Coordinates of C-alpha atoms in Angstrom, one line a residue:
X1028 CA -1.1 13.7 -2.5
X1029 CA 1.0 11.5 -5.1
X1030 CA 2.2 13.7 -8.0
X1031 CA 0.8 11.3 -10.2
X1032 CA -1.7 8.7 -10.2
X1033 CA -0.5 5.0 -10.0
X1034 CA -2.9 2.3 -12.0
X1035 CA -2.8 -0.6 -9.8
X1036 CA -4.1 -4.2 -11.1
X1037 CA -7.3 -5.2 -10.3
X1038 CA -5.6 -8.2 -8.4
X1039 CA -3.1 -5.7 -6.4
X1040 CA -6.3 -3.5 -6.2
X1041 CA -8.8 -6.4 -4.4
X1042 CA -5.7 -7.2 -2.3
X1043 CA -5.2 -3.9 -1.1
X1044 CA -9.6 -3.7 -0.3
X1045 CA -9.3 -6.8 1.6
X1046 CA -6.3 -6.3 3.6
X1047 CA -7.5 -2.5 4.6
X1048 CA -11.2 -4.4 5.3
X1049 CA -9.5 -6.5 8.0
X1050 CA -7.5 -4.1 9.4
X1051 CA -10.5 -1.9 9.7
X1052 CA -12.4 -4.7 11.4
X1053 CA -9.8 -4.8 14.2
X1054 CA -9.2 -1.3 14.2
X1055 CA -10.1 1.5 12.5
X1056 CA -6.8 3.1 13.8
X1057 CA -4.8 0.4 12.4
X1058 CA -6.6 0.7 9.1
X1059 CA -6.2 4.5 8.8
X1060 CA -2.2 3.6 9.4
X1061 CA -2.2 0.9 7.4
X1062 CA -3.9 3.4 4.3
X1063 CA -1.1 5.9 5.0
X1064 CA 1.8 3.1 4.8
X1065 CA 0.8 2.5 1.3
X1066 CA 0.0 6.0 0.5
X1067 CA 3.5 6.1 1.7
X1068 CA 4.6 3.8 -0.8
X1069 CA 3.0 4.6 -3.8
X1070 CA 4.4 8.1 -3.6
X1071 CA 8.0 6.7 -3.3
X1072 CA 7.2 5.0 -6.0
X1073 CA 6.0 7.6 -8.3
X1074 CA 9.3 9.9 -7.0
X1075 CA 11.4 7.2 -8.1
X1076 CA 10.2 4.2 -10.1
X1077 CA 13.6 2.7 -10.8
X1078 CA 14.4 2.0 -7.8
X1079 CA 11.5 -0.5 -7.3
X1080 CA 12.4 -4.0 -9.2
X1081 CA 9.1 -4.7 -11.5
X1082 CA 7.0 -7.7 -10.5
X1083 CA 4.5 -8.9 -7.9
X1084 CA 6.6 -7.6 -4.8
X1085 CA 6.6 -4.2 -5.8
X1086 CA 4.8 -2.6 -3.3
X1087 CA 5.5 -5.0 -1.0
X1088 CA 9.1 -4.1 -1.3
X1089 CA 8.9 -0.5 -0.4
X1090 CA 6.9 -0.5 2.7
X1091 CA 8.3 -0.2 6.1
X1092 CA 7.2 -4.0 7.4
X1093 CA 4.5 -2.6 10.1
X1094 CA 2.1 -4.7 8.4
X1095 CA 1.9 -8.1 7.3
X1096 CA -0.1 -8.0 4.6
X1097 CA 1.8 -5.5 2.5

């Protein structure tokens, strides 16, 4: 569990709700990665926010690349 809580933006938030939704559709394995790649994230994140540069790629930029819509 993340030491503390990241708001994301409602846009970032849909995005992430969609992307696990198709995952989850093609397997709920994949989906249940795919949750702990961003969990993943969003704790580096919190552990260290200036090393993330601000702006739309955020998250994008600190996950590992297994999955394409990240």
């Amino acid at each position: 569990m993340r030491k503390n809580a990241v708001d994301l933006h409602d846009e970032a938030s849909a995005e992430y709700d969609a992307a696990f939704d198709w995952y989850l559709e093609r397997s709920p394995d994949a989906a249940l990665k795919f949750d702990a790649e961003v969990e993943h994230a969003l704790t580096q994140i919190v552990e260290a926010p200036e090393r993330w540069a601000a702006g739309r790629t955020l998250l994008a930029g600190s996950c590992s690349g297994n999955f394409h819509l990240l």
